[in-house]
PDB file of C-alpha atoms in Angstrom:
ATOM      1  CA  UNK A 927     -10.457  -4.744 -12.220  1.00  0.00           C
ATOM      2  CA  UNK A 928     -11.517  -1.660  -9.814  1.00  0.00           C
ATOM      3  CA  UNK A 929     -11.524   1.841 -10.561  1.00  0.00           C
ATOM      4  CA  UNK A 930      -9.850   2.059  -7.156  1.00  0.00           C
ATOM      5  CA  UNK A 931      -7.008  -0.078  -8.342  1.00  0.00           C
ATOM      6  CA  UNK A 932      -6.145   1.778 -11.595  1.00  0.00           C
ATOM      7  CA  UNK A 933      -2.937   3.111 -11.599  1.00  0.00           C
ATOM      8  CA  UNK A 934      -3.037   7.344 -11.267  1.00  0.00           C
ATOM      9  CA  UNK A 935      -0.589  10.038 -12.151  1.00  0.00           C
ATOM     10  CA  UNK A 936       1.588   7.770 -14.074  1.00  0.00           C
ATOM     11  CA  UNK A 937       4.981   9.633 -14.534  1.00  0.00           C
ATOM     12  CA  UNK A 938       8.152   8.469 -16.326  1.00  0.00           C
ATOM     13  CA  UNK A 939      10.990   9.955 -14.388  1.00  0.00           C
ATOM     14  CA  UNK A 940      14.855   9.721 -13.920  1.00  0.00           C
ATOM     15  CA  UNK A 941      15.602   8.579 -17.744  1.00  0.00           C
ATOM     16  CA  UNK A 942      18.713   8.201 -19.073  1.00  0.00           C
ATOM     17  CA  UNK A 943      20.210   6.077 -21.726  1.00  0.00           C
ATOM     18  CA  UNK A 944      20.039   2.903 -19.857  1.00  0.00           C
ATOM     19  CA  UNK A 945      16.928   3.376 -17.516  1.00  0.00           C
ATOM     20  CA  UNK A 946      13.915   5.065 -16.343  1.00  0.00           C
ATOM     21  CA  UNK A 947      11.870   4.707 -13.657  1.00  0.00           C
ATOM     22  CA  UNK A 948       7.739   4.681 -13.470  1.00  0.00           C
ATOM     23  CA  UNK A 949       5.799   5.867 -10.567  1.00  0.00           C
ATOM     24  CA  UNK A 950       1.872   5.614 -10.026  1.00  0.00           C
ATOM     25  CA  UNK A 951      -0.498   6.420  -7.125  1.00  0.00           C
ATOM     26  CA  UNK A 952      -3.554   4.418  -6.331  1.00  0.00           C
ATOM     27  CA  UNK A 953      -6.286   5.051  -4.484  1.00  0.00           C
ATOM     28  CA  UNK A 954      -6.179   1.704  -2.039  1.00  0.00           C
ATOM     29  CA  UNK A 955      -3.235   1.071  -0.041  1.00  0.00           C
ATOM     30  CA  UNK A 956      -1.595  -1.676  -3.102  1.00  0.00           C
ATOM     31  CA  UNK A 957       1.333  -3.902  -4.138  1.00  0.00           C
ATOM     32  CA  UNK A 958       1.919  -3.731  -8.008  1.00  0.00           C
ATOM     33  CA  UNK A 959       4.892  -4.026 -10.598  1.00  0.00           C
ATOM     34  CA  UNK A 960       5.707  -3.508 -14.334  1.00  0.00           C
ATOM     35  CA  UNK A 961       5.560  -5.583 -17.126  1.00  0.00           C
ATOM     36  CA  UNK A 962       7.466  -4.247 -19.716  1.00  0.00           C
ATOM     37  CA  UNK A 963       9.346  -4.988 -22.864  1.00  0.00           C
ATOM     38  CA  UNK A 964      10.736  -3.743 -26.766  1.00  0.00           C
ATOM     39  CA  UNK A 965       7.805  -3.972 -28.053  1.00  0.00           C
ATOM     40  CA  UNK A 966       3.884  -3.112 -27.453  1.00  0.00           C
ATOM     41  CA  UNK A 967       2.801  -6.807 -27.825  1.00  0.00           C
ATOM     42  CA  UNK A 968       5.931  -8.282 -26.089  1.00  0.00           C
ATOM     43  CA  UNK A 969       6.021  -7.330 -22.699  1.00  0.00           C
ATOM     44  CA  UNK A 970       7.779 -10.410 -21.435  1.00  0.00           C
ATOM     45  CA  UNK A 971       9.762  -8.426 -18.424  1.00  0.00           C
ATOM     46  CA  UNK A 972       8.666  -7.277 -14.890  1.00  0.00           C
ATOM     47  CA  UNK A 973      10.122  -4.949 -12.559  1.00  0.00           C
ATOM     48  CA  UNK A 974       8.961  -4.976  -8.792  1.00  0.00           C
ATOM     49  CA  UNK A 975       7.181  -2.233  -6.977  1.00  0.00           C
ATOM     50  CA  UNK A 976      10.392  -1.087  -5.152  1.00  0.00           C
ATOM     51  CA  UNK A 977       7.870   0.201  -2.144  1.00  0.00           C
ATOM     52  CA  UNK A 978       7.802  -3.711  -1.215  1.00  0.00           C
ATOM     53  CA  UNK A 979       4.187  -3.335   1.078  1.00  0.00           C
ATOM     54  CA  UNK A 980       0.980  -2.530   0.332  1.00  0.00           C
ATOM     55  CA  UNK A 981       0.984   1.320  -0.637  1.00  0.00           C
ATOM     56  CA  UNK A 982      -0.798   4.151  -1.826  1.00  0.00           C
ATOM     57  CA  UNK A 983       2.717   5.338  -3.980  1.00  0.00           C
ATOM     58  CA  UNK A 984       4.923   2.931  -6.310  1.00  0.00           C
ATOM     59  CA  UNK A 985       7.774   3.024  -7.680  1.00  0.00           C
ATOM     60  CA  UNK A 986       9.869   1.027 -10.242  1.00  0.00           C
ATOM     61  CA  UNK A 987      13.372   1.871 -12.030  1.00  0.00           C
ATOM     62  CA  UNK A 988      13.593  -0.726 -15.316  1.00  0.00           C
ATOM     63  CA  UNK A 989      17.312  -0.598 -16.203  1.00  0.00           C
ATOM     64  CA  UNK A 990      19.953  -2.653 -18.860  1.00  0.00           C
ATOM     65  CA  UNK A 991      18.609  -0.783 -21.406  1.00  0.00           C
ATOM     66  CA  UNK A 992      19.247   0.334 -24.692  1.00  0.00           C
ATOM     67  CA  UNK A 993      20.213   4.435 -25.958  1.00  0.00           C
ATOM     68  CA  UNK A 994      17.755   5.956 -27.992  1.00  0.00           C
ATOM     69  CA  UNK A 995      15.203   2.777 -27.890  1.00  0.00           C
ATOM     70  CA  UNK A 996      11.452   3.085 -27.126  1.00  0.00           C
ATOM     71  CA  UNK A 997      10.182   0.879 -24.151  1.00  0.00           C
ATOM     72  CA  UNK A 998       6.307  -0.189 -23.445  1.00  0.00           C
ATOM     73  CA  UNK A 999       5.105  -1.006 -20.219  1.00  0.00           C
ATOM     74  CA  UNK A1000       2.001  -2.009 -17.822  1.00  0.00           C
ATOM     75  CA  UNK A1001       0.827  -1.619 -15.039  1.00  0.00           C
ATOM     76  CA  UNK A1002      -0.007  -4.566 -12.858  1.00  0.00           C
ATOM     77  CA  UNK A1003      -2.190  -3.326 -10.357  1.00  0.00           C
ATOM     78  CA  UNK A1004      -3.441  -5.733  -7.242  1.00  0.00           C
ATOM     79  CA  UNK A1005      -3.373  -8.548 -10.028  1.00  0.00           C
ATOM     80  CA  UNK A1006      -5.177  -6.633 -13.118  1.00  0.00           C
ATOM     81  CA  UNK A1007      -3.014  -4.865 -16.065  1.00  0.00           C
ATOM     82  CA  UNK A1008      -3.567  -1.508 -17.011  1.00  0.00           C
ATOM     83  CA  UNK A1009      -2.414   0.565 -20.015  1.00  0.00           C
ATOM     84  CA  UNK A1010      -2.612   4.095 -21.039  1.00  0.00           C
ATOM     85  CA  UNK A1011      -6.529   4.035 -22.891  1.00  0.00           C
ATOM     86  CA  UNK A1012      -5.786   0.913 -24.319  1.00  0.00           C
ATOM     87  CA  UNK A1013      -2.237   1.509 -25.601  1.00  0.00           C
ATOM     88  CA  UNK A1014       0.514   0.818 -23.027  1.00  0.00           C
ATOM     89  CA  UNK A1015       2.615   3.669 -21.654  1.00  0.00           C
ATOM     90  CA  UNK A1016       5.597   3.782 -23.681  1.00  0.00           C
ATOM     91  CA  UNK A1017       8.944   5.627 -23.058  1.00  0.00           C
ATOM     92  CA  UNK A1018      12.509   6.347 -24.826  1.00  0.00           C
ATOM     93  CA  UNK A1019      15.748   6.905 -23.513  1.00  0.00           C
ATOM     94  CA  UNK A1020      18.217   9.166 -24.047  1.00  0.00           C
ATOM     95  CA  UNK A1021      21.558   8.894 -26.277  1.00  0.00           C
ATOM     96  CA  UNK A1022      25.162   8.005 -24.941  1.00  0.00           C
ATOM     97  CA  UNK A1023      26.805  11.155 -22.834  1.00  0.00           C
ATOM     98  CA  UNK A1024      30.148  10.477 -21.855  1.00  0.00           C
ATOM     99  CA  UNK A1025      31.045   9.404 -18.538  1.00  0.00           C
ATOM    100  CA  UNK A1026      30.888  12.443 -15.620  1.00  0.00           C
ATOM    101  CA  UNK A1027      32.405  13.142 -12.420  1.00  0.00           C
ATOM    102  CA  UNK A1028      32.322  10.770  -9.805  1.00  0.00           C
ATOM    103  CA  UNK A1029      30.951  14.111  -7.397  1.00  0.00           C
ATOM    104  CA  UNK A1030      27.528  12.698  -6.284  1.00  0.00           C
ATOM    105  CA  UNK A1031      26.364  16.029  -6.053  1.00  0.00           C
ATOM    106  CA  UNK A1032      23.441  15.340  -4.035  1.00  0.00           C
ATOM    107  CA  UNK A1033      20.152  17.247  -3.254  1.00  0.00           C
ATOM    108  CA  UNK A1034      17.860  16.209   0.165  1.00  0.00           C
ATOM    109  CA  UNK A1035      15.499  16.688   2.066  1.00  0.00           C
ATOM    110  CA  UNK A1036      12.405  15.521   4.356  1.00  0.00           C
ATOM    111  CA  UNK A1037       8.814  15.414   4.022  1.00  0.00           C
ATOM    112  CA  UNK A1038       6.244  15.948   7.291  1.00  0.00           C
ATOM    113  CA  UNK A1039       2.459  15.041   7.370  1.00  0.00           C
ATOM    114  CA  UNK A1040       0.395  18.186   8.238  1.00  0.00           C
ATOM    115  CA  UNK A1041       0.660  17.020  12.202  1.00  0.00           C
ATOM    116  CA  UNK A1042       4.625  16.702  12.035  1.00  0.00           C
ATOM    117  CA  UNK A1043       5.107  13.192  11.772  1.00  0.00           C
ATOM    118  CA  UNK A1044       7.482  11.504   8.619  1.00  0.00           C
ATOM    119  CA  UNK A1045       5.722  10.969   5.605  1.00  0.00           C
ATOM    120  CA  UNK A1046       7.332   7.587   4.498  1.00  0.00           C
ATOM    121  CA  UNK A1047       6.877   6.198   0.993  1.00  0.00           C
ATOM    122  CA  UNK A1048       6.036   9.905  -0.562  1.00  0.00           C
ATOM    123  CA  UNK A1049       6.625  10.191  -3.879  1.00  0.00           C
ATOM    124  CA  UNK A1050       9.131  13.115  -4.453  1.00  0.00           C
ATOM    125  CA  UNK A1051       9.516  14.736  -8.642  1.00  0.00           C
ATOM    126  CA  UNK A1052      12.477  16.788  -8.427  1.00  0.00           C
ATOM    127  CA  UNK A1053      12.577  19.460 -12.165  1.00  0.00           C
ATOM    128  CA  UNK A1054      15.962  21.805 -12.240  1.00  0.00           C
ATOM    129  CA  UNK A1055      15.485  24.855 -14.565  1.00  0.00           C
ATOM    130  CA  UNK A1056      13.724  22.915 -17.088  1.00  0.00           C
ATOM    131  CA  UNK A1057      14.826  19.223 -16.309  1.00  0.00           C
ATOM    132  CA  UNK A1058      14.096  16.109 -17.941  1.00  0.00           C
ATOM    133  CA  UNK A1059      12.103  15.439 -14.404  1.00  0.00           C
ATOM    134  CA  UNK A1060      14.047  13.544 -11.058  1.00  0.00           C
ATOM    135  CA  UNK A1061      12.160  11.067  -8.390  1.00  0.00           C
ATOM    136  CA  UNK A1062      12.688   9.258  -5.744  1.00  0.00           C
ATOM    137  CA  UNK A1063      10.572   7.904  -2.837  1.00  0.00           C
ATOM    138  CA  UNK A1064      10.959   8.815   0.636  1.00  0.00           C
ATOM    139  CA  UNK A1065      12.530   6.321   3.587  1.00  0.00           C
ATOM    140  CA  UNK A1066      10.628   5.455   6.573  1.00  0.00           C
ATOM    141  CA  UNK A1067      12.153   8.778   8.712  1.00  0.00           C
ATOM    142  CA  UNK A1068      10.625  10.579   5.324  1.00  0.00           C
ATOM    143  CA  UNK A1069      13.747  11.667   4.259  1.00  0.00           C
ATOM    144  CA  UNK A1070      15.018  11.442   0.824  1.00  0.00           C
ATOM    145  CA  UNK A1071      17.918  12.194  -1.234  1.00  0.00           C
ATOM    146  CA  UNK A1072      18.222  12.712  -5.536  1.00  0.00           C
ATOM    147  CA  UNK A1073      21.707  13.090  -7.140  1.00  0.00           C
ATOM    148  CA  UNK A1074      21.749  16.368  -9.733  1.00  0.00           C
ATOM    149  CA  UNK A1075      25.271  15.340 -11.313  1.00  0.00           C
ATOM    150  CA  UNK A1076      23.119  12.901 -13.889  1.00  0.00           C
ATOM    151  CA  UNK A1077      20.081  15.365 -14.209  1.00  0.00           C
ATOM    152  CA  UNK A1078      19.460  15.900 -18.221  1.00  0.00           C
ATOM    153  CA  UNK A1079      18.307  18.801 -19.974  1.00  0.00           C
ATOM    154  CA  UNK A1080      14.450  17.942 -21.219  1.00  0.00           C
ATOM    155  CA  UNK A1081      15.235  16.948 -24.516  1.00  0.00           C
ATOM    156  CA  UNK A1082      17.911  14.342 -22.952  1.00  0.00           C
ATOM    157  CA  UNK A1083      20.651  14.982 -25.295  1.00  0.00           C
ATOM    158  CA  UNK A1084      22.956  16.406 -22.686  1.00  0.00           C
ATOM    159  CA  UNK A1085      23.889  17.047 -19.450  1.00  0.00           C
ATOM    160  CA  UNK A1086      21.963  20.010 -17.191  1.00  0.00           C
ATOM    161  CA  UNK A1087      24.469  22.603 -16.355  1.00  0.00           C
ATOM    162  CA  UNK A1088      23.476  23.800 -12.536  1.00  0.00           C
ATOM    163  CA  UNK A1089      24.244  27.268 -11.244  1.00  0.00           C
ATOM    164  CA  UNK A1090      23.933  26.451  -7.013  1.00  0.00           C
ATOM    165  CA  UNK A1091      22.842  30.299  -6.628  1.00  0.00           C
ATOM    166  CA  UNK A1092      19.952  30.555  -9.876  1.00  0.00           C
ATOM    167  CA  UNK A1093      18.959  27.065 -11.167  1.00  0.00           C
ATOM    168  CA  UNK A1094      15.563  27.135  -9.959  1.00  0.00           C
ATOM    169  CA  UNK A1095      14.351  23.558  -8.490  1.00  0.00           C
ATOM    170  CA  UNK A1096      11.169  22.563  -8.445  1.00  0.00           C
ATOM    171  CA  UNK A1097       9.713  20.025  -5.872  1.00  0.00           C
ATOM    172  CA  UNK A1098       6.664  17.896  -5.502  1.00  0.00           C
ATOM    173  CA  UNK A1099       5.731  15.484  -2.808  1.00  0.00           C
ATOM    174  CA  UNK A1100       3.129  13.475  -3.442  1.00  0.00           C
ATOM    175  CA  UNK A1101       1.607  10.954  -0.571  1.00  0.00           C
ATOM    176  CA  UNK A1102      -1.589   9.542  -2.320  1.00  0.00           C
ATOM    177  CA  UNK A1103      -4.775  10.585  -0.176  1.00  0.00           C
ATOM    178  CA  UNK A1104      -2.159  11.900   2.498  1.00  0.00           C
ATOM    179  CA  UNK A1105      -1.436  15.422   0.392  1.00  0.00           C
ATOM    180  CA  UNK A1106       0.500  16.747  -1.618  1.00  0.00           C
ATOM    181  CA  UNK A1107       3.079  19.600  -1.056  1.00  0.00           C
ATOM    182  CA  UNK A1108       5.214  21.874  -3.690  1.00  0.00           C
ATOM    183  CA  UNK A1109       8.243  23.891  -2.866  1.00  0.00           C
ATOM    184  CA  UNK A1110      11.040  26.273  -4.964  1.00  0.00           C
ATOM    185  CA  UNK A1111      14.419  26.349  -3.895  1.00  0.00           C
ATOM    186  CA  UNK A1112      17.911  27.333  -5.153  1.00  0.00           C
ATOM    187  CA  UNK A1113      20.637  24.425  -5.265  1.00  0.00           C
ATOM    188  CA  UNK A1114      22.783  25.606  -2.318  1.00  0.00           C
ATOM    189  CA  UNK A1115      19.656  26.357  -0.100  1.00  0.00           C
ATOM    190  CA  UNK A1116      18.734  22.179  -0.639  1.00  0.00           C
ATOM    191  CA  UNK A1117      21.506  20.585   0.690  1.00  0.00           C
ATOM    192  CA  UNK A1118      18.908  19.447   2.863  1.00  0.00           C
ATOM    193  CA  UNK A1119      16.206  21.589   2.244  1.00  0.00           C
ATOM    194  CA  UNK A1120      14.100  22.631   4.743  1.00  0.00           C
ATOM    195  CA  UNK A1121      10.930  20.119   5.121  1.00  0.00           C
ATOM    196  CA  UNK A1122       7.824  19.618   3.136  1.00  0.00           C
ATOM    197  CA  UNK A1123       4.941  19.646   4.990  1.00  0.00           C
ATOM    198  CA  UNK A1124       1.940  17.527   2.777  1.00  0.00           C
ATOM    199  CA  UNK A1125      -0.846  20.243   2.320  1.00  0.00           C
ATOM    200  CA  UNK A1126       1.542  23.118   1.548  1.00  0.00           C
ATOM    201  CA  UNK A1127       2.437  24.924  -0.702  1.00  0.00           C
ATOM    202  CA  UNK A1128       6.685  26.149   0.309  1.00  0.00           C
ATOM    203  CA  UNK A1129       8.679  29.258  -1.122  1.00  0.00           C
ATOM    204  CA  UNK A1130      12.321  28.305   0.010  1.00  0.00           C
ATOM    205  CA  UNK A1131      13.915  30.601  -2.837  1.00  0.00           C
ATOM    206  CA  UNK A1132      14.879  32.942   0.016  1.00  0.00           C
ATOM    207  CA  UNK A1133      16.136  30.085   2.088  1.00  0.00           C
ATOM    208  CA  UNK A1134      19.935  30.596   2.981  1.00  0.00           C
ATOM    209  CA  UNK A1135      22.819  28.356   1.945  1.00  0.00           C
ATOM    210  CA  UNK A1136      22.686  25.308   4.048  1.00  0.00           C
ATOM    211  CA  UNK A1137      24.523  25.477   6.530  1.00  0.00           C
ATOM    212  CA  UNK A1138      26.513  21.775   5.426  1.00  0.00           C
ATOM    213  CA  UNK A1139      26.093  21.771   2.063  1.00  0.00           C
ATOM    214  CA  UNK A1140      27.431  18.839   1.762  1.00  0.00           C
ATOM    215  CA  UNK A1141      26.299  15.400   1.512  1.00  0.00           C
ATOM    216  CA  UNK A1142      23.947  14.002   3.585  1.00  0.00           C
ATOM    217  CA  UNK A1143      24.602  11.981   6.613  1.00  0.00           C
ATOM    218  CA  UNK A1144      24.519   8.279   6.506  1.00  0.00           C
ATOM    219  CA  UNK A1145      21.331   8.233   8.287  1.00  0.00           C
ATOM    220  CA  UNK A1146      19.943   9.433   5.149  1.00  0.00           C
ATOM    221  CA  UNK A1147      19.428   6.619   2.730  1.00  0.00           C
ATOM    222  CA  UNK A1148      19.741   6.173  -1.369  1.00  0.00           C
ATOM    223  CA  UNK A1149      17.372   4.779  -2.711  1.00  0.00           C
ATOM    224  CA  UNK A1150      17.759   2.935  -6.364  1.00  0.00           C
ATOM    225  CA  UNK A1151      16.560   5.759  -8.288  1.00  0.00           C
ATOM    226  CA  UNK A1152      18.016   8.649  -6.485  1.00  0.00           C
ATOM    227  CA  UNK A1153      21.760   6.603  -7.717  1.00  0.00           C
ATOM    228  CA  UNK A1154      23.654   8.434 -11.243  1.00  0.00           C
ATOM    229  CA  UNK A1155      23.774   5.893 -14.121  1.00  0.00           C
ATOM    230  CA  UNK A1156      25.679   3.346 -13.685  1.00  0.00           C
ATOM    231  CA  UNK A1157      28.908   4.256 -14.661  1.00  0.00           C
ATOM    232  CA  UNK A1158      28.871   6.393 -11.274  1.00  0.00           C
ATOM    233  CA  UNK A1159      29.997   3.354  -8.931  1.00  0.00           C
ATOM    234  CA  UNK A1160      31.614   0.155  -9.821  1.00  0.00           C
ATOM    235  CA  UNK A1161      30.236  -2.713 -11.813  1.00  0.00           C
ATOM    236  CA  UNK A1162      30.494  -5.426  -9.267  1.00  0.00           C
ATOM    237  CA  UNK A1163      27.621  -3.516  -7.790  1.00  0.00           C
ATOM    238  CA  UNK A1164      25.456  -4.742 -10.217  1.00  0.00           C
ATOM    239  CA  UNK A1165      24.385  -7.915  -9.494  1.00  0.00           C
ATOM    240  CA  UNK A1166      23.755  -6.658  -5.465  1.00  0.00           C
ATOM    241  CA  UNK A1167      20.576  -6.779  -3.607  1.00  0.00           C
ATOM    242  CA  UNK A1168      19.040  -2.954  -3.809  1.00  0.00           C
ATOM    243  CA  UNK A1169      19.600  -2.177  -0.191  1.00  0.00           C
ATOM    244  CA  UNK A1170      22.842  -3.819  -0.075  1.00  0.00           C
ATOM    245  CA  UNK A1171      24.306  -2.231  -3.222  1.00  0.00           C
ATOM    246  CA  UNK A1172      23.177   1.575  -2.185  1.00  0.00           C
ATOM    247  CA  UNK A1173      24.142   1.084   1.337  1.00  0.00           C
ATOM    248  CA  UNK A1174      27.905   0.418  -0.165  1.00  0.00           C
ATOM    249  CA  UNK A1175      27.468   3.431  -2.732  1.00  0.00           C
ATOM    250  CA  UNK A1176      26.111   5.586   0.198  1.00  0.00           C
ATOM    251  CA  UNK A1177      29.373   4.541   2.222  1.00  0.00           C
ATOM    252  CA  UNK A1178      31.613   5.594  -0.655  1.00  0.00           C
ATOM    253  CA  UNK A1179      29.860   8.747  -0.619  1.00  0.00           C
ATOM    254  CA  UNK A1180      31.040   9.636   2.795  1.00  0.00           C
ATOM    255  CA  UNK A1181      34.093  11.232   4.067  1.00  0.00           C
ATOM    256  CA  UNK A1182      35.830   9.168   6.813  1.00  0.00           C
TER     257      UNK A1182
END
């Protein structure tokens, strides 16, 4: 194992009572995935790197699970495990909430390296007025898109209640040795927001309304853990390739 290819800024992310997703930076351009199980000594699962390549930023959603259940994972990093100081990183979900509306409400955006050019595969952490904490990962174009109708209050147990004109949002981009950027902005300013440029540091709280606010184009993808839980599109979805399954969620998103 190399101190280059330890996992970095671990985050859990996106948890609700049936998933959560893990994100990690390293310092070599990587491929990596989870192992992960119900116990600290059983980690007999593994969830792929959802990046795909060789990257400085990963990402993994682990989902089917269990409410109110603590989950252990590793990190398997260029072919070594890691854990958290010899313990693995361990995570619980939140309880049963019943069933919201099918409104995706989403929030989106883009993300620029410091000459202009799309920041793909940034990691973005998305907190609302005191959040349990949002992510996703941004496309090729570096745009990305995170859905606010699931977001949870921190301590899970219920639903975040969003005011578009006060609920402050919080947003960090994070592209590995490539920067970092931060931003606030109000709900109906972010609908998209305007873009993150890596290396600064963005005050959009005086941003006006977008101009949409509506959902983004199609050109703007979902990713797997910008989706609601799974109760927010049908079942038959579940057993779809990634791409293939958010590509038909995406569709049903959009007016005619």
């Amino acid at each position: 194992a190399s101190a280059e290819d330890a996992p970095k800024d671990v985050r859990m992310t996106n948890i609700t009572d049936s998933s959560f997703t893990v994100s990690w930076i390293t310092s070599k351009a990587l491929t990596g995935f989870i192992n992960w199980g119900e116990g600290e000594n059983s980690l007999n699962k593994t969830e792929l790197d959802e990046v795909g390549v060789a990257s400085f930023t990963h990402t993994a959603t682990i989902d089917g699970l269990s409410p109110q259940k603590t989950y252990y994972f590793k990190i398997n990093s260029n072919g070594s495990d890691y854990d958290n100081n010899g313990l693995a990183w361990k995570t619980t979900t939140g309880n049963q909430l019943p069933a919201i509306s099918s409104s995706l409400g989403l929030i989106s955006g883009s993300v620029l390296t410091s000459s202009g050019n799309p920041a793909a595969n940034t990691l973005i952490y998305v907190t609302i007025s005191g959040s349990s904490p949002l992510s996703t990962i941004s496309s090729q174009n570096g745009s990305w898109v995170i859905s606010t109708s699931a977001a949870r209050s921190s301590s899970l147990d219920s639903y975040l209640q969003i005011n578009n004109q006060t609920s402050l949002i919080e947003i960090s981009a994070n592209a590995g040795p490539s920067g970092v950027s931060t931003a606030q902005i109000y709900p109906q300013s972010a609908k998209p927001a305007p873009p993150l440029i890596l290396g600064q540091v963005h005050d959009f709280r005086n941003q006006p309304p977008s101009e949409t606010g509506e959902t983004p184009r199609r050109s703007t993808p979902i990713r797997k853990a910008d989706l609601p839980p799974h109760q927010m599109f049908p079942s038959s979805f579940a057993g779809w390739p990634i791409a293939r399954r958010d590509a038909a969620v995406l569709r049903l998103s959009q007016p005619p």
